[in-house]
């Protein structure tokens, strides 16, 4: 099985997508999702690969690669592969860790059990620059870096 989905020129908030391509290959038991996209002008881009399988009512996968570049936020990449599963009883993903420039780090992990109020997301960030946020807030100057949990 192979599925190719391509889009170009949709826009959002004064940004126009130059292209986006999602390629799905394989069988339900073993498949890959490759996603690539670029914003008009070529300064913002995303590329990722997810490998997965669907067996006995449970989908599980591994995010093998993820990289993004943006003129405001810089370059980001996946620090190590992250695993996921989705099933009727719930979902979970291991620590997803993204490394940015100048020591910036964003990590998130989560779990949820269906029918129960157990689970949630845990997020941590270090050395995230505040200056790019000023682009979203007119007439605002922000400097420094943020750390949090």
mmCIF file of C-alpha atoms in Angstrom:
data_model
loop_
_atom_site.group_PDB
_atom_site.id
_atom_site.type_symbol
_atom_site.label_atom_id
_atom_site.label_comp_id
_atom_site.label_asym_id
_atom_site.label_seq_id
_atom_site.Cartn_x
_atom_site.Cartn_y
_atom_site.Cartn_z
ATOM 1 C CA UNK A 1 0.000 0.000 0.000
ATOM 2 C CA UNK A 2 1.241 3.485 -0.805
ATOM 3 C CA UNK A 3 -0.627 6.745 -0.279
ATOM 4 C CA UNK A 4 0.694 10.148 -1.298
ATOM 5 C CA UNK A 5 -1.094 13.338 -0.220
ATOM 6 C CA UNK A 6 0.246 16.657 -1.459
ATOM 7 C CA UNK A 7 -0.968 20.205 -0.835
ATOM 8 C CA UNK A 8 0.219 23.602 -1.894
ATOM 9 C CA UNK A 9 -0.771 27.197 -1.366
ATOM 10 C CA UNK A 10 -3.224 26.942 1.565
ATOM 11 C CA UNK A 11 -2.707 29.840 3.949
ATOM 12 C CA UNK A 12 -3.010 30.671 7.629
ATOM 13 C CA UNK A 13 -2.408 34.008 9.384
ATOM 14 C CA UNK A 14 -0.585 35.712 6.497
ATOM 15 C CA UNK A 15 1.546 32.645 5.850
ATOM 16 C CA UNK A 16 1.193 30.583 2.733
ATOM 17 C CA UNK A 17 2.209 26.942 2.528
ATOM 18 C CA UNK A 18 4.553 26.363 -0.378
ATOM 19 C CA UNK A 19 4.095 22.599 -0.206
ATOM 20 C CA UNK A 20 3.298 19.748 2.147
ATOM 21 C CA UNK A 21 3.622 16.062 1.373
ATOM 22 C CA UNK A 22 2.477 13.090 3.427
ATOM 23 C CA UNK A 23 3.615 9.708 2.154
ATOM 24 C CA UNK A 24 2.271 6.513 3.737
ATOM 25 C CA UNK A 25 3.854 3.206 2.729
ATOM 26 C CA UNK A 26 3.589 -0.387 3.872
ATOM 27 C CA UNK A 27 0.984 -2.697 5.328
ATOM 28 C CA UNK A 28 -1.135 -2.423 8.491
ATOM 29 C CA UNK A 29 1.442 -4.634 10.215
ATOM 30 C CA UNK A 30 4.422 -2.457 9.198
ATOM 31 C CA UNK A 31 4.155 1.042 7.750
ATOM 32 C CA UNK A 32 5.808 4.459 7.584
ATOM 33 C CA UNK A 33 4.492 8.024 7.516
ATOM 34 C CA UNK A 34 6.816 10.639 6.013
ATOM 35 C CA UNK A 35 5.772 14.286 6.307
ATOM 36 C CA UNK A 36 7.533 17.224 4.687
ATOM 37 C CA UNK A 37 6.391 20.800 4.474
ATOM 38 C CA UNK A 38 7.672 24.264 3.697
ATOM 39 C CA UNK A 39 6.171 27.729 4.070
ATOM 40 C CA UNK A 40 6.327 30.124 1.112
ATOM 41 C CA UNK A 41 9.747 31.759 0.993
ATOM 42 C CA UNK A 42 11.422 28.608 2.252
ATOM 43 C CA UNK A 43 12.374 29.938 5.662
ATOM 44 C CA UNK A 44 10.118 27.610 7.710
ATOM 45 C CA UNK A 45 10.260 23.864 7.096
ATOM 46 C CA UNK A 46 9.329 20.568 8.775
ATOM 47 C CA UNK A 47 10.358 16.983 8.103
ATOM 48 C CA UNK A 48 9.435 13.847 10.056
ATOM 49 C CA UNK A 49 9.227 10.046 9.868
ATOM 50 C CA UNK A 50 6.971 7.816 11.934
ATOM 51 C CA UNK A 51 7.208 4.016 11.715
ATOM 52 C CA UNK A 52 4.294 1.976 13.015
ATOM 53 C CA UNK A 53 2.311 -1.223 13.168
ATOM 54 C CA UNK A 54 -1.266 -2.186 13.897
ATOM 55 C CA UNK A 55 -1.576 -5.525 15.636
ATOM 56 C CA UNK A 56 -4.346 -7.036 17.801
ATOM 57 C CA UNK A 57 -6.338 -3.824 18.150
ATOM 58 C CA UNK A 58 -3.376 -1.664 19.102
ATOM 59 C CA UNK A 59 -1.429 0.799 16.985
ATOM 60 C CA UNK A 60 2.126 1.437 18.056
ATOM 61 C CA UNK A 61 4.785 3.526 16.474
ATOM 62 C CA UNK A 62 8.132 5.200 16.810
ATOM 63 C CA UNK A 63 8.798 8.778 15.790
ATOM 64 C CA UNK A 64 12.213 8.227 14.213
ATOM 65 C CA UNK A 65 13.013 11.716 12.936
ATOM 66 C CA UNK A 66 11.645 15.201 13.373
ATOM 67 C CA UNK A 67 13.361 18.387 12.309
ATOM 68 C CA UNK A 68 12.035 21.897 11.939
ATOM 69 C CA UNK A 69 13.530 25.243 11.027
ATOM 70 C CA UNK A 70 12.065 28.697 11.441
ATOM 71 C CA UNK A 71 13.625 32.167 11.197
ATOM 72 C CA UNK A 72 12.286 33.148 14.650
ATOM 73 C CA UNK A 73 12.631 29.890 16.603
ATOM 74 C CA UNK A 74 15.720 28.491 14.863
ATOM 75 C CA UNK A 75 16.458 24.847 14.107
ATOM 76 C CA UNK A 76 14.946 22.035 16.164
ATOM 77 C CA UNK A 77 15.497 18.288 16.003
ATOM 78 C CA UNK A 78 14.384 15.145 17.753
ATOM 79 C CA UNK A 79 16.937 14.192 20.428
ATOM 80 C CA UNK A 80 16.060 10.467 20.344
ATOM 81 C CA UNK A 81 13.231 8.344 18.905
ATOM 82 C CA UNK A 82 9.951 8.462 20.834
ATOM 83 C CA UNK A 83 7.435 5.607 21.037
ATOM 84 C CA UNK A 84 3.632 5.877 20.891
ATOM 85 C CA UNK A 85 0.674 3.558 21.262
ATOM 86 C CA UNK A 86 -3.056 4.009 20.784
ATOM 87 C CA UNK A 87 -5.612 1.375 21.736
ATOM 88 C CA UNK A 88 -9.171 1.174 22.974
ATOM 89 C CA UNK A 89 -7.927 1.185 26.571
ATOM 90 C CA UNK A 90 -5.970 4.423 26.114
ATOM 91 C CA UNK A 91 -2.877 6.019 24.666
ATOM 92 C CA UNK A 92 0.677 6.769 25.692
ATOM 93 C CA UNK A 93 3.876 8.240 24.359
ATOM 94 C CA UNK A 94 7.381 8.133 25.766
ATOM 95 C CA UNK A 95 9.470 11.234 26.287
ATOM 96 C CA UNK A 96 9.469 13.327 23.133
ATOM 97 C CA UNK A 97 12.539 15.534 23.359
ATOM 98 C CA UNK A 98 13.291 18.361 20.923
ATOM 99 C CA UNK A 99 16.625 20.166 20.940
ATOM 100 C CA UNK A 100 16.907 23.710 19.688
ATOM 101 C CA UNK A 101 19.710 26.201 19.263
ATOM 102 C CA UNK A 102 21.779 27.568 22.160
ATOM 103 C CA UNK A 103 20.802 24.768 24.528
ATOM 104 C CA UNK A 104 17.027 25.100 24.101
ATOM 105 C CA UNK A 105 15.176 21.908 25.026
ATOM 106 C CA UNK A 106 11.483 20.982 25.018
ATOM 107 C CA UNK A 107 10.293 17.634 26.397
ATOM 108 C CA UNK A 108 6.788 16.216 26.673
ATOM 109 C CA UNK A 109 5.374 12.806 27.569
ATOM 110 C CA UNK A 110 1.866 11.583 28.228
ATOM 111 C CA UNK A 111 -0.540 8.801 28.984
ATOM 112 C CA UNK A 112 -4.286 8.345 29.350
ATOM 113 C CA UNK A 113 -6.493 5.408 30.291
ATOM 114 C CA UNK A 114 -9.928 5.419 28.600
ATOM 115 C CA UNK A 115 -12.899 5.579 30.945
ATOM 116 C CA UNK A 116 -10.756 6.830 33.817
ATOM 117 C CA UNK A 117 -9.545 10.233 34.803
ATOM 118 C CA UNK A 118 -5.982 8.955 35.108
ATOM 119 C CA UNK A 119 -3.187 10.200 32.937
ATOM 120 C CA UNK A 120 -2.055 13.484 31.539
ATOM 121 C CA UNK A 121 0.824 15.309 29.979
ATOM 122 C CA UNK A 122 4.081 16.356 31.508
ATOM 123 C CA UNK A 123 6.120 19.069 29.840
ATOM 124 C CA UNK A 124 9.439 20.702 30.584
ATOM 125 C CA UNK A 125 11.320 23.416 28.748
ATOM 126 C CA UNK A 126 14.775 24.938 29.195
ATOM 127 C CA UNK A 127 16.521 27.875 27.590
ATOM 128 C CA UNK A 128 13.534 28.738 25.359
ATOM 129 C CA UNK A 129 14.153 32.219 23.911
ATOM 130 C CA UNK A 130 11.413 34.762 24.596
ATOM 131 C CA UNK A 131 12.244 37.154 21.764
ATOM 132 C CA UNK A 132 10.300 35.206 19.064
ATOM 133 C CA UNK A 133 7.106 35.643 21.128
ATOM 134 C CA UNK A 134 7.345 39.397 20.549
ATOM 135 C CA UNK A 135 6.505 38.742 16.893
ATOM 136 C CA UNK A 136 3.095 37.480 18.040
ATOM 137 C CA UNK A 137 2.481 40.378 20.420
ATOM 138 C CA UNK A 138 2.422 43.765 18.626
ATOM 139 C CA UNK A 139 4.339 46.590 20.288
ATOM 140 C CA UNK A 140 6.009 44.216 22.738
ATOM 141 C CA UNK A 141 9.682 43.692 23.463
ATOM 142 C CA UNK A 142 10.714 40.454 25.126
ATOM 143 C CA UNK A 143 14.220 39.356 26.010
ATOM 144 C CA UNK A 144 15.709 36.472 27.894
ATOM 145 C CA UNK A 145 15.016 32.772 28.167
ATOM 146 C CA UNK A 146 12.326 30.722 29.838
ATOM 147 C CA UNK A 147 12.529 27.558 31.930
ATOM 148 C CA UNK A 148 9.547 25.695 33.258
ATOM 149 C CA UNK A 149 7.636 22.545 33.947
#
